[in-house]
XYZ file of C-alpha atoms in Angstrom:
342
model
C 0.000 0.000 0.000
C 1.436 3.336 -1.062
C 1.019 6.086 1.517
C 1.638 9.793 1.198
C 4.244 11.201 3.564
C 5.399 14.779 4.259
C 9.004 14.648 5.507
C 8.982 18.400 6.274
C 5.796 19.428 8.090
C 6.910 22.945 9.066
C 7.377 25.184 6.013
C 9.954 27.962 6.132
C 8.728 31.377 7.177
C 8.947 34.203 4.660
C 12.604 35.094 4.195
C 13.833 31.828 5.730
C 15.396 28.840 3.968
C 15.119 25.088 4.622
C 17.541 22.625 3.047
C 15.486 19.614 1.948
C 18.045 17.643 -0.098
C 21.682 17.852 -1.049
C 22.085 21.246 -2.711
C 18.307 21.883 -2.743
C 16.774 24.690 -0.669
C 13.084 25.446 -0.070
C 11.610 28.869 0.607
C 8.154 30.382 0.563
C 7.057 33.655 -0.958
C 3.826 35.200 0.430
C 0.836 35.737 -1.877
C -2.028 38.219 -1.222
C -4.802 35.645 -1.640
C -6.456 32.627 -0.006
C -3.633 30.384 -1.228
C -1.198 32.620 0.606
C 2.155 31.334 -0.622
C 4.135 29.939 -3.507
C 6.996 27.499 -2.978
C 10.318 28.423 -4.542
C 13.352 26.160 -4.757
C 16.992 27.165 -5.115
C 19.571 24.713 -6.427
C 23.298 24.965 -5.799
C 24.656 25.046 -9.346
C 28.356 25.278 -8.615
C 29.469 28.778 -9.570
C 25.950 30.154 -9.144
C 22.428 29.534 -7.926
C 19.498 28.267 -9.963
C 16.097 29.612 -8.841
C 12.965 27.599 -9.641
C 9.974 30.002 -9.909
C 9.991 33.407 -8.225
C 6.754 34.783 -6.701
C 4.881 37.938 -7.720
C 6.597 41.138 -8.794
C 5.908 43.181 -5.657
C 8.092 45.336 -3.437
C 7.609 42.839 -0.606
C 8.759 39.928 -2.747
C 11.792 41.841 -3.982
C 12.696 42.758 -0.394
C 12.588 39.068 0.558
C 14.821 38.160 -2.359
C 17.268 40.980 -1.627
C 17.562 39.721 1.962
C 18.156 36.164 0.779
C 20.685 37.160 -1.873
C 22.687 39.098 0.682
C 22.225 36.450 3.359
C 21.583 32.744 2.833
C 22.610 32.867 -0.839
C 25.365 35.473 -0.692
C 28.703 34.900 -2.370
C 27.355 33.568 -5.683
C 25.073 35.105 -8.299
C 21.772 33.702 -9.534
C 22.823 32.470 -12.970
C 19.705 30.508 -13.987
C 15.970 30.755 -13.458
C 13.815 27.724 -14.218
C 10.174 28.622 -14.865
C 7.656 25.791 -14.485
C 4.746 27.716 -16.046
C 3.580 31.195 -16.936
C 1.193 32.028 -14.072
C 2.014 35.309 -12.267
C 2.978 33.799 -8.898
C 5.651 31.759 -10.695
C 6.841 34.101 -13.442
C 6.508 37.404 -11.562
C 10.199 38.153 -11.004
C 11.702 36.173 -13.872
C 12.460 39.383 -15.761
C 13.951 40.926 -12.610
C 16.416 38.043 -12.363
C 17.115 38.239 -16.111
C 18.025 41.911 -15.706
C 20.600 40.773 -13.125
C 22.204 38.378 -15.585
C 20.278 35.130 -15.059
C 19.417 32.861 -17.995
C 15.763 31.851 -18.291
C 15.074 28.130 -18.788
C 11.516 27.088 -19.592
C 9.204 25.697 -22.258
C 8.415 27.661 -25.394
C 4.727 28.010 -24.533
C 5.421 29.253 -21.005
C 7.832 31.872 -22.357
C 5.553 33.042 -25.152
C 2.461 33.166 -22.931
C 4.361 35.204 -20.360
C 5.734 37.640 -22.933
C 2.357 38.016 -24.665
C 0.384 38.605 -21.486
C 2.787 41.184 -20.051
C 2.398 43.194 -23.261
C -1.423 42.903 -23.322
C -2.380 45.896 -21.165
C -6.040 46.964 -21.060
C -7.724 49.841 -19.240
C -11.170 48.263 -19.667
C -12.391 44.694 -20.013
C -12.187 43.709 -23.704
C -15.468 42.876 -25.397
C -14.275 39.305 -25.959
C -13.732 38.855 -22.215
C -17.163 40.218 -21.300
C -18.763 37.967 -23.916
C -16.870 34.968 -22.545
C -18.152 35.581 -19.032
C -21.645 36.093 -20.426
C -21.404 32.756 -22.238
C -20.554 31.088 -18.914
C -23.761 32.418 -17.337
C -22.385 35.306 -15.264
C -25.263 37.556 -14.103
C -25.727 40.845 -15.950
C -25.033 42.919 -12.815
C -21.559 41.385 -12.506
C -20.919 41.800 -16.228
C -21.778 45.505 -16.057
C -19.485 45.981 -13.069
C -16.631 44.282 -14.930
C -17.238 46.201 -18.144
C -16.874 49.514 -16.270
C -13.852 48.598 -14.155
C -10.127 48.327 -14.742
C -9.217 44.675 -15.298
C -6.306 42.836 -13.768
C -3.399 43.107 -16.160
C -0.673 40.484 -16.125
C 1.886 43.274 -16.012
C 0.452 44.411 -12.654
C 2.233 41.488 -10.996
C 4.870 40.459 -13.566
C 8.178 42.208 -14.255
C 8.904 42.839 -17.962
C 10.405 39.683 -19.455
C 13.569 39.999 -21.494
C 13.916 38.774 -25.032
C 15.511 35.338 -25.217
C 15.331 32.080 -23.283
C 16.660 28.501 -23.223
C 13.965 26.101 -24.390
C 13.125 22.768 -22.773
C 10.736 20.298 -24.421
C 9.289 16.878 -23.629
C 12.014 14.225 -23.396
C 14.935 16.654 -23.062
C 17.617 16.275 -20.415
C 19.376 19.120 -18.630
C 22.151 19.264 -16.019
C 21.429 21.631 -13.111
C 22.599 21.573 -9.525
C 24.791 18.508 -9.862
C 21.944 16.394 -11.214
C 20.732 15.295 -14.611
C 17.019 16.054 -15.039
C 14.526 14.462 -17.432
C 11.922 16.863 -18.823
C 8.226 15.950 -18.888
C 5.749 18.608 -19.982
C 2.070 18.587 -19.082
C -1.202 20.373 -19.745
C -4.431 21.210 -17.982
C -3.342 23.721 -15.367
C -1.067 25.547 -17.811
C -0.042 24.707 -21.377
C 3.349 22.986 -21.690
C 3.908 23.082 -17.934
C 7.473 22.028 -17.101
C 8.302 19.228 -14.665
C 11.822 17.957 -13.971
C 12.616 14.399 -12.839
C 16.072 13.742 -11.395
C 17.890 10.752 -12.920
C 20.390 10.683 -10.033
C 18.113 10.552 -6.995
C 14.331 10.402 -6.386
C 13.461 14.109 -6.682
C 10.727 15.624 -8.863
C 10.271 19.362 -9.403
C 6.546 19.460 -10.063
C 5.445 23.088 -10.092
C 1.643 23.274 -9.917
C 1.064 20.075 -11.877
C 1.206 17.937 -8.734
C 0.197 19.458 -5.394
C -0.679 17.760 -2.123
C -4.183 18.217 -0.761
C -5.612 20.523 -3.415
C -6.350 20.229 -7.101
C -4.700 22.931 -9.224
C -7.155 25.133 -11.069
C -8.146 23.678 -14.461
C -9.650 26.581 -16.345
C -10.913 27.805 -19.716
C -10.157 31.439 -20.540
C -11.223 34.007 -23.157
C -7.952 33.431 -25.050
C -9.150 29.910 -25.951
C -12.840 29.681 -24.984
C -13.467 26.226 -26.475
C -10.379 24.549 -24.993
C -10.562 21.211 -23.169
C -7.975 21.476 -20.369
C -9.676 18.681 -18.385
C -8.696 16.245 -21.138
C -5.158 17.643 -21.088
C -5.053 17.298 -17.301
C -6.239 13.697 -17.139
C -3.915 12.684 -19.985
C -0.948 14.365 -18.314
C -1.546 12.811 -14.893
C -2.062 9.375 -16.463
C 1.163 9.715 -18.471
C 3.180 10.835 -15.441
C 2.134 7.666 -13.604
C 4.458 5.717 -15.906
C 7.436 7.626 -14.459
C 6.272 7.760 -10.838
C 7.294 5.692 -7.834
C 6.511 5.855 -4.141
C 9.976 7.058 -3.091
C 10.180 10.177 -5.238
C 10.295 13.410 -3.250
C 7.885 15.790 -4.978
C 8.691 19.492 -4.775
C 5.397 21.249 -5.489
C 4.573 24.867 -6.202
C 2.263 25.067 -3.168
C 1.601 23.147 0.063
C 4.178 20.651 1.391
C 6.745 18.534 -0.460
C 5.777 14.862 -0.218
C 6.395 11.238 -1.181
C 3.845 8.719 -2.451
C 3.492 10.172 -5.945
C 1.561 7.277 -7.598
C -1.209 7.559 -5.016
C -1.432 11.327 -5.380
C -1.712 11.073 -9.160
C -4.544 8.544 -8.760
C -6.290 10.917 -6.346
C -6.029 13.849 -8.741
C -7.381 11.845 -11.673
C -10.254 10.484 -9.591
C -11.119 13.968 -8.337
C -12.018 15.103 -11.847
C -13.737 11.868 -12.840
C -15.952 12.239 -9.761
C -16.706 15.859 -10.608
C -17.692 14.873 -14.140
C -20.025 12.162 -12.832
C -21.771 14.664 -10.574
C -22.059 17.050 -13.502
C -23.617 14.378 -15.730
C -26.404 13.876 -13.187
C -26.872 17.626 -12.790
C -27.202 18.229 -16.527
C -30.423 16.316 -17.016
C -31.811 19.859 -17.423
C -30.011 22.644 -19.337
C -27.612 24.559 -17.075
C -24.892 27.192 -17.411
C -21.387 26.848 -16.036
C -22.137 29.469 -13.360
C -25.072 27.358 -12.124
C -22.877 24.307 -11.467
C -20.744 25.576 -8.583
C -22.538 23.652 -5.818
C -22.301 20.415 -7.791
C -18.641 20.765 -8.725
C -17.215 22.276 -5.556
C -19.681 21.300 -2.817
C -19.335 24.607 -0.996
C -20.168 28.264 -1.216
C -18.018 30.214 -3.649
C -17.196 33.727 -2.466
C -16.289 36.751 -4.548
C -12.487 36.216 -4.329
C -12.894 32.668 -5.686
C -15.591 33.395 -8.244
C -13.316 33.850 -11.261
C -11.311 30.666 -10.688
C -14.477 28.672 -9.982
C -16.090 29.971 -13.179
C -13.226 29.033 -15.500
C -13.001 25.579 -13.905
C -16.743 25.030 -14.253
C -16.521 26.035 -17.909
C -13.635 23.601 -18.378
C -15.719 20.669 -17.137
C -18.693 21.703 -19.276
C -16.420 21.949 -22.317
C -14.979 18.502 -21.607
C -18.392 16.827 -21.712
C -19.216 18.823 -24.850
C -16.003 17.699 -26.581
C -16.791 14.113 -25.583
C -20.121 14.485 -27.370
C -22.095 13.720 -24.218
C -23.883 17.080 -23.939
C -25.506 19.593 -26.217
C -24.609 23.276 -26.013
C -27.224 25.907 -26.875
C -26.908 29.671 -26.392
C -29.932 31.204 -24.664
C -31.410 34.661 -25.222
C -29.037 36.134 -22.618
C -25.962 34.958 -24.522
C -25.204 32.133 -22.081
C -24.407 28.585 -23.138
C -26.738 25.997 -21.602
C -25.400 22.468 -21.490
C -27.574 19.357 -21.267
C -26.908 15.620 -21.395
C -28.024 14.033 -24.632
C -31.006 11.736 -24.274
C-alpha cells in the first residue's frame, strides 16, 4: 500500500530557507490571496544559484529576495531561473532576475504566454472577455461591473520579461545543480507546464502540476474559450504515472513537499472523474457553467474565488461537450446551456 508522507511538516517562514536535499533549498514567498504562498526552490549550481519560480513582482517579494541574496545565498550570483509555467505567482520576477544576468530556462509556450500577457495591457475589459463571461452564465449585474472597471493586467504582478530564453521540451535532459534532469511537460493547469525528474536521486520538481491536498485550477479562458484542459489534465496525470514511484520526493509549487506520488496522481485523476459524474447527473436539465458551482465544488463560492471557480466550471462543461455527451445551446441572454443528450 502506497502512503503519502510529508518529511517536512513545518514550512519555512517568509525570508527563511530550509535545506530539503543535497544542494536543494526550499523557501516560501507570500501571496495576497487565499492560497497565501508559492513554494520556490533554489539549487546549488556550482558557480551560481538556480532559482525555480519566483513569486509575484511586488516590493515585498523583492525585499525578501534581496535579503536572501545578501544572506543565505550570498557569495554567488543567480545564474539561472527555471520557470515551471507562466502564471504570475511563478513568473513574476523572472524578468527581474534576467536583468541581473540570469538565464531563463523554460518551455516555449510558457515563455511566449508570459511575454504576450505582459504586453497585453487593457484599461477596460475587452469585449471578448465580457462575452466569454456572459457565455458562462455570469449575471448581468456582474458583467456591467466588470465592463466599467479596470481589469487585472498580467503586467500588474509580472516584471517585464527579457527577449531570449533557453527552451526545454518533452524528453529533453538538462544538467542543473549537480543532477541530470529528465523533462516531462504537461497540460491542464497551464499549457506545456514544465516538470523535472532527477535521474540521479528520487526528486521531482513538479510546479503546480502535482500538489498535495488541493487540485490545481483547471480553467478555460477568453484566449481559448473552447479549450478542453480537463482532457489535457487527465492525460498528463495518467502519463506521469508511468514515471512515478513511491519514493520520489515531490517538490510542489504550493503546500508541502511529499512522497507517495503514484497515489497522489490517482487521487487527482479520480477527483475530476468524480466531478464529471456529478455534472452528468446535474445536466439532465439545461444549465450554465455558473449554475454548477454547488455540484462541482460542494461549498459556497465567495467573490475572491468566483473567477477561478467559473473558468473551472466552464472547463468541465467543455470537456463533456467535446466528448459528445452534452448539447450546447446559447440562450437569449448569450449564455451557453449544457444538457446531457437523451
